[in-house]
Tab-separated table of C-alpha atoms in Angstrom:
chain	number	residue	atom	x	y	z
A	25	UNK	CA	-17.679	-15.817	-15.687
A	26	UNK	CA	-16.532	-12.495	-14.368
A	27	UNK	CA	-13.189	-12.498	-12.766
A	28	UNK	CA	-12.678	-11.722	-8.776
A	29	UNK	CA	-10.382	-9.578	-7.100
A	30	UNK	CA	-10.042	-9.703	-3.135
A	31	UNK	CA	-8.632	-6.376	-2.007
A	32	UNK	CA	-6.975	-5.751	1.820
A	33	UNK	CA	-7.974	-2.542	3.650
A	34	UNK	CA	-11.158	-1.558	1.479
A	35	UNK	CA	-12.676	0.915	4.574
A	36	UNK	CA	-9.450	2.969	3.632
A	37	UNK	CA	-9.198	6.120	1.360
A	38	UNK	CA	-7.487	4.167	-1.447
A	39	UNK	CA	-9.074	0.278	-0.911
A	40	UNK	CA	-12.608	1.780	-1.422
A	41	UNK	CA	-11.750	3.187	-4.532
A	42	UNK	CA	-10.509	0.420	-5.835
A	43	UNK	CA	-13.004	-1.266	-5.000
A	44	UNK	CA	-15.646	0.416	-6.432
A	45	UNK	CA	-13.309	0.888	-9.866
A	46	UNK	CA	-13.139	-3.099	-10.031
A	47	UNK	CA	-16.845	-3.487	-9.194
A	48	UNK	CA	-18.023	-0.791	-12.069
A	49	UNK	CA	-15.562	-2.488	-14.616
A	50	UNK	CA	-17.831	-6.153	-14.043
A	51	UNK	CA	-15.522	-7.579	-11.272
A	52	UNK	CA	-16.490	-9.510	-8.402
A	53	UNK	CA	-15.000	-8.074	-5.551
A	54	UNK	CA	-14.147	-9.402	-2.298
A	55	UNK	CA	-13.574	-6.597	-0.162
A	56	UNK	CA	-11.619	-6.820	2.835
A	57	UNK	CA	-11.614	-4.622	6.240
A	58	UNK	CA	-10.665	-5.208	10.307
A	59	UNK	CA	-14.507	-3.888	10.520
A	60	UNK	CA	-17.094	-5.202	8.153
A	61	UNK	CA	-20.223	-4.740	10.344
A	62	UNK	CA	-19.547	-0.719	10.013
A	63	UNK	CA	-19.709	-0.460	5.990
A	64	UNK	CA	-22.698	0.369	4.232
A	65	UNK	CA	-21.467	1.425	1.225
A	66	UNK	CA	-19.456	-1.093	-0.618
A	67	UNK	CA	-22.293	-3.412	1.331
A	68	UNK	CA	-25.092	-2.235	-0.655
A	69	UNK	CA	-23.237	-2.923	-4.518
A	70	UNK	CA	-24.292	-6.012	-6.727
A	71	UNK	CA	-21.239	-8.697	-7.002
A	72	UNK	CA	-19.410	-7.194	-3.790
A	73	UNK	CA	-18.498	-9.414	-0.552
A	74	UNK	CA	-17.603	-7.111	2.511
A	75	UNK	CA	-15.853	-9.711	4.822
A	76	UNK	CA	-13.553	-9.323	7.601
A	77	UNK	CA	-9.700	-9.462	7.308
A	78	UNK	CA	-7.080	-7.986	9.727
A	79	UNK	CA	-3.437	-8.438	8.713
A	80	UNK	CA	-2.316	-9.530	11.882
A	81	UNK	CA	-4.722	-12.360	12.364
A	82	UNK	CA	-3.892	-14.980	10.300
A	83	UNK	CA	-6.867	-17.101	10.705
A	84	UNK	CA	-8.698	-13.884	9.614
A	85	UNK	CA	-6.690	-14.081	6.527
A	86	UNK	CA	-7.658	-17.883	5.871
A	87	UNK	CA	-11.503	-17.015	6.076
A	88	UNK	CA	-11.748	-14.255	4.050
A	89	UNK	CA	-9.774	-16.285	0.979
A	90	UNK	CA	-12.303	-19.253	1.555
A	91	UNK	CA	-15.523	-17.060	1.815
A	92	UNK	CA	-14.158	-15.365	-1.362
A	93	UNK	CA	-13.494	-18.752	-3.281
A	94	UNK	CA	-16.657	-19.842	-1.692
A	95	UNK	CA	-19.070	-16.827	-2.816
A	96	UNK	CA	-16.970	-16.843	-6.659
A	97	UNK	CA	-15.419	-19.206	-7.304
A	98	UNK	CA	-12.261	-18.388	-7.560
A	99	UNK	CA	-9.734	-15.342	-7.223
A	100	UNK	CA	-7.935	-13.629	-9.829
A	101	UNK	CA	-6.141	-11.307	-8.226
A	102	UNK	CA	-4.839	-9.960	-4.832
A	103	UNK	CA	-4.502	-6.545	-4.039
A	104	UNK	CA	-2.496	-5.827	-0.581
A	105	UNK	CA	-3.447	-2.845	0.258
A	106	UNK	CA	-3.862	-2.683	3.934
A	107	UNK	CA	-1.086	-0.362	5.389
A	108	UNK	CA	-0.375	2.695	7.355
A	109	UNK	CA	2.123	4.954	7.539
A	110	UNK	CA	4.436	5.362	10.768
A	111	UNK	CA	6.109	9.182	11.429
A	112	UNK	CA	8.156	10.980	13.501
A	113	UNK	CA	11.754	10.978	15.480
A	114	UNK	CA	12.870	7.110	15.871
A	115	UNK	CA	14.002	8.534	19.389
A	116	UNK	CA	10.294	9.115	20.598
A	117	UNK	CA	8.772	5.987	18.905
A	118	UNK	CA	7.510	2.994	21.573
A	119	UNK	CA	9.176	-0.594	20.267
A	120	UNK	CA	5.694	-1.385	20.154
A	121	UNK	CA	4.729	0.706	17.024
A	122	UNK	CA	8.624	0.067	15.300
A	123	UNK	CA	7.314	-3.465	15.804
A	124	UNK	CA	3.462	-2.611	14.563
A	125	UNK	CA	4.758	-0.882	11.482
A	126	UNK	CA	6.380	-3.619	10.099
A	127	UNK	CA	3.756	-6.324	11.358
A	128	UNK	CA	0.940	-4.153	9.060
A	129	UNK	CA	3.098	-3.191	6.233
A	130	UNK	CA	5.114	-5.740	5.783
A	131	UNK	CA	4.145	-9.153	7.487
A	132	UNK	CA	0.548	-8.820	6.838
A	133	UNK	CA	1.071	-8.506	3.341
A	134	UNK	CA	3.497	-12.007	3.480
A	135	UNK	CA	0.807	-13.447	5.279
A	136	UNK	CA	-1.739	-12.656	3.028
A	137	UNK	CA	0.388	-13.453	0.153
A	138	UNK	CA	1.074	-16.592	1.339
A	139	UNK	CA	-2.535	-17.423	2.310
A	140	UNK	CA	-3.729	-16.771	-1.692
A	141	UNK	CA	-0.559	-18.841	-3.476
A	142	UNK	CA	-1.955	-22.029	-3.129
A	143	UNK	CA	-4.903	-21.186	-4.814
A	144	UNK	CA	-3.281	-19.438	-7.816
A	145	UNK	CA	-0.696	-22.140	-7.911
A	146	UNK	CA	-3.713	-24.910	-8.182
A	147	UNK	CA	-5.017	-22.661	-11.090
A	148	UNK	CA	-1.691	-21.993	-12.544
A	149	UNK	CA	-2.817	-18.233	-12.850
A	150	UNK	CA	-3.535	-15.370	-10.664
A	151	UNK	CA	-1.851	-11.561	-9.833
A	152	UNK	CA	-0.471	-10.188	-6.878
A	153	UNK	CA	-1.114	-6.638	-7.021
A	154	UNK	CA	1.282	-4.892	-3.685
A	155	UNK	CA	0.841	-1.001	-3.276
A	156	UNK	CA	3.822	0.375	-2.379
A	157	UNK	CA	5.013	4.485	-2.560
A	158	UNK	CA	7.312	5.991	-4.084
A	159	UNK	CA	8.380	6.048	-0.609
A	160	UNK	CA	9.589	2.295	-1.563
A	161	UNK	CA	12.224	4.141	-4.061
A	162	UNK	CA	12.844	7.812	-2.258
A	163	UNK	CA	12.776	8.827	1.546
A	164	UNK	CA	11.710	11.647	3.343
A	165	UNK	CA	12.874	13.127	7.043
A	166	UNK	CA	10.643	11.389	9.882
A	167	UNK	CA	9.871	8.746	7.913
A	168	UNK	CA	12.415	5.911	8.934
A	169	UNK	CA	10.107	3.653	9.748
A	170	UNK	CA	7.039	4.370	6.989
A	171	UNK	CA	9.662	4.179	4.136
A	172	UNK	CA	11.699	0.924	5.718
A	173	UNK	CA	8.444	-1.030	5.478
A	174	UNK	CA	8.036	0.191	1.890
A	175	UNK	CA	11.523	-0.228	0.491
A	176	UNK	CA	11.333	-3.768	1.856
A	177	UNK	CA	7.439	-4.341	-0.353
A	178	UNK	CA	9.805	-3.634	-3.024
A	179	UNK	CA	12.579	-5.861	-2.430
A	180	UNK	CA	10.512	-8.804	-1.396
A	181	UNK	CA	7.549	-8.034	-4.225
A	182	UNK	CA	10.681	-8.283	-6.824
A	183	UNK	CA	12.010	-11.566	-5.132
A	184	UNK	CA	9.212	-13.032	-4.901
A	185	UNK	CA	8.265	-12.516	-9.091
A	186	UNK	CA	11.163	-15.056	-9.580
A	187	UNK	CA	9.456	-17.856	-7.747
A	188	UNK	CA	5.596	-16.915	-9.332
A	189	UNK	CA	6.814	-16.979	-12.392
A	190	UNK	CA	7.022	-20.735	-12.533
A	191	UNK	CA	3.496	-21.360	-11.220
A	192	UNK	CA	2.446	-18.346	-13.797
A	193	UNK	CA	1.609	-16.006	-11.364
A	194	UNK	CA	2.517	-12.364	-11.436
A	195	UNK	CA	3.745	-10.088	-9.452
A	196	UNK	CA	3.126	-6.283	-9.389
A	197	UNK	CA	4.425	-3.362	-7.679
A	198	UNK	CA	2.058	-0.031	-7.968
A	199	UNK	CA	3.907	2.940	-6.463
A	200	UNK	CA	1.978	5.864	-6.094
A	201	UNK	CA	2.633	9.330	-4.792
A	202	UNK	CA	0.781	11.721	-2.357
A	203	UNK	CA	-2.513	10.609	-2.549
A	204	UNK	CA	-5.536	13.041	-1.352
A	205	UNK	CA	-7.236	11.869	1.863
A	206	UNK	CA	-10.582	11.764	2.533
A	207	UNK	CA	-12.180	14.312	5.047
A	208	UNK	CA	-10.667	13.531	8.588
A	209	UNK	CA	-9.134	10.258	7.058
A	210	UNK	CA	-5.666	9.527	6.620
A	211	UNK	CA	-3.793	6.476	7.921
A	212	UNK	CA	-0.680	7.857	9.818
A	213	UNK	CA	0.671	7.906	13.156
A	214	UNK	CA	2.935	10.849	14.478
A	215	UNK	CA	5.655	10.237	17.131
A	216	UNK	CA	7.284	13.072	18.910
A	217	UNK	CA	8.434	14.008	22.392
A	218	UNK	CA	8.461	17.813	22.749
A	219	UNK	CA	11.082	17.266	25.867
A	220	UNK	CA	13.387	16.214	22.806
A	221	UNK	CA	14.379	19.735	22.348
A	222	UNK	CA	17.308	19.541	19.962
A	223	UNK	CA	15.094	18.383	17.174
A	224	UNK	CA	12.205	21.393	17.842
A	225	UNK	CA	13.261	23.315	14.789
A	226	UNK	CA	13.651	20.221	12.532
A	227	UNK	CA	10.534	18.739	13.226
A	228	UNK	CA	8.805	22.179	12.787
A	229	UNK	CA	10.315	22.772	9.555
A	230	UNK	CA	9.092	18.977	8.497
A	231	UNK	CA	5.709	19.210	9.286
A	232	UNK	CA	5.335	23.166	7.962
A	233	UNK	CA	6.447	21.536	4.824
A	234	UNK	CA	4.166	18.436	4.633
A	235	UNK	CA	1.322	20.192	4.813
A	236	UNK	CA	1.446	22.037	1.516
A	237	UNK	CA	2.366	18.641	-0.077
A	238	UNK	CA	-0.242	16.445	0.985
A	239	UNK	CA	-2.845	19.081	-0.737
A	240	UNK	CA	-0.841	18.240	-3.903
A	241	UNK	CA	-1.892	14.592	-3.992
A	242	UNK	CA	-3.794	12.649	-6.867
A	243	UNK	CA	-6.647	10.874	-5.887
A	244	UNK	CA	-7.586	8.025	-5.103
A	245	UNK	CA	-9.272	6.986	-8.067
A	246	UNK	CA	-6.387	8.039	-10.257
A	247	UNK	CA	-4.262	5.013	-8.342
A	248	UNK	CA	-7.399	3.067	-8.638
A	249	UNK	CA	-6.881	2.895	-12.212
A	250	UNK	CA	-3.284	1.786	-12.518
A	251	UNK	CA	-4.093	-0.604	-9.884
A	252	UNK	CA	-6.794	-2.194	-12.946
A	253	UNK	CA	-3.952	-1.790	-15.444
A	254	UNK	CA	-1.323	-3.684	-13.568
A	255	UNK	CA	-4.292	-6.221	-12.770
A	256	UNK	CA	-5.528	-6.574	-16.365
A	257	UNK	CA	-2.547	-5.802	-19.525
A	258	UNK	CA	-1.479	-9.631	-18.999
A	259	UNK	CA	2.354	-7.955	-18.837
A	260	UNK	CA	5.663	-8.966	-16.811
A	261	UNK	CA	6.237	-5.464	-15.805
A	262	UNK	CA	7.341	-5.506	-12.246
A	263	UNK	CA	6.332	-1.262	-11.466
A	264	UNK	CA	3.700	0.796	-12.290
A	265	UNK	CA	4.371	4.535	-10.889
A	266	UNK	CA	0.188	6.597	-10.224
A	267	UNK	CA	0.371	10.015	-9.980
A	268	UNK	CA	2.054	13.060	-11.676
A	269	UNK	CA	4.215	13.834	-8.675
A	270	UNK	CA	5.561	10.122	-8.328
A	271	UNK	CA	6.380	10.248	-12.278
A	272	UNK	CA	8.387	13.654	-11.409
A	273	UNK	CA	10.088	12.508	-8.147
A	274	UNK	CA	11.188	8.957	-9.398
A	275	UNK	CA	12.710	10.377	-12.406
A	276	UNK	CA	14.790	13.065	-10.055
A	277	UNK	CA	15.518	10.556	-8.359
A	278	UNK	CA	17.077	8.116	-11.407
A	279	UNK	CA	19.203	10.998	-12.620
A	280	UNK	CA	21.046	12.290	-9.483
A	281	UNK	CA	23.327	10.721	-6.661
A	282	UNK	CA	22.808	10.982	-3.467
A	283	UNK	CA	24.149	14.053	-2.519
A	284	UNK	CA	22.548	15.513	-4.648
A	285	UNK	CA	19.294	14.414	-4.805
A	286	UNK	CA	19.441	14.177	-0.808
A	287	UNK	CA	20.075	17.523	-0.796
A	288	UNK	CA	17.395	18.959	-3.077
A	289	UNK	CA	15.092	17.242	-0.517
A	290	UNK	CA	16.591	19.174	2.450
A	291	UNK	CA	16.126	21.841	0.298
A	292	UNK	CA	12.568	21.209	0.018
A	293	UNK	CA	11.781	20.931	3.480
A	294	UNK	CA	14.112	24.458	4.371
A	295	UNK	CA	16.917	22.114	6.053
């Protein structure tokens, strides 16, 4: 019997690749999005189910595990992938979107979590797959809230390995780097107040410089496959870094202290 993978936030640049990647390699997929009704194209592949899930609605969360165990029998692993990323000065941001931020990235994927460990625990077997960045490990400027949600993924995804372990249950951490978007995709949100004048010249300088380095992303189907690896080399390992320029960051970031390191990224952004 082919295993089954349920993946959050499959309409997205990254969760449709992965997707499809599973799907190809003989998995069952159960692929998750806030909007079912629009896909067509995971819709229309042999051994997918497109079903509704939205983070932030738990008993959204509930259905889509049962219709998954339902249609499969079973799930193997859980990819949380469902996530956004929140920008700009914390000065301009509503509480409503500090709050939103951390609701998506970070409660949704408890929730989720939560809503597939009974099932894996029954089984005494099963993956937890949670994308993170390598903005869970390094930071950049107007991205307070984006890289909070992510550094906590990482604390709670390596927490949480402690207590799976028991029930023999894994847990991974996939931490990729820029990843190409498709045309007029992207999940991010930009916060600024242009009657915030002391921060013009920063904020120009930031997004001059982002720019350039979102060109420079690998994509998506690069992640894709270290998503597979982490889901199918039966290992402990906690992290699995995708993408050339998360390799080259992470390891800057390893050798230096803060100052420096802190500084090179100032550097980078003409600070």
């Amino acid at each position: 019997m082919s295993n089954t993978v349920l993946i959050t936030g499959s309409s997205g640049n990254l969760g449709r690749a992965t997707a499809k990647f599973f799907q190809r390699n003989g998995w069952n997929v159960v692929a998750t999005m806030r909007s079912p009704d629009q896909e067509q194209e995971l819709s229309a592949l042999d051994n997918v189910l497109v079903t509704r899930l939205d983070v932030q609605d738990t008993a959204s969360i509930s259905a889509a595990v049962e219709a998954g165990i339902a249609r499969f029998g079973g799930i193997d692993v859980l990819v949380n992938n469902a996530g956004y990323g929140e920008y700009g000065l914390l000065e301009a941001t509503p509480e409503d979107k500090i709050r939103s931020q951390f609701e998506v990235n970070v409660i949704g994927l408890l929730a989720t979590t939560k809503a597939v460990i009974p099932h894996f625990r029954a089984r005494g077997d099963g993956v937890i797959i949670n994308i993170s960045s390598i903005g869970g490990k390094v930071t950049f400027p107007l991205g307070t809230l984006y890289h909070g949600s992510k550094f906590a993924v990482e604390g709670l995804s390596e927490a949480l390995s402690y207590e799976m372990a028991p029930i023999g249950v894994k847990v991974k951490l996939v931490e990729p780097g820029m990843i190409k978007a498709a045309p007029g995709g992207g999940s991010m949100s930009v916060n600024d107040d242009q009657s915030l004048t002391e921060y013009r010249e920063f904020v120009g300088k930031i997004f001059a410089a982002l720019g350039p380095l979102m060109d420079t992303g690998s994509a998506p189907e690069l992640v894709s496959e270290v998503i597979f690896r982490a889901a199918t080399d039966g290992t402990d390992t906690l992290r699995y870094i995708a993408g050339p320029d998360a390799e080259e960051l992470l390891a800057a970031r390893k050798a230096a202290d803060d100052v420096t390191f802190l500084g090179g990224i100032k550097g980078q952004f003409g600070l």
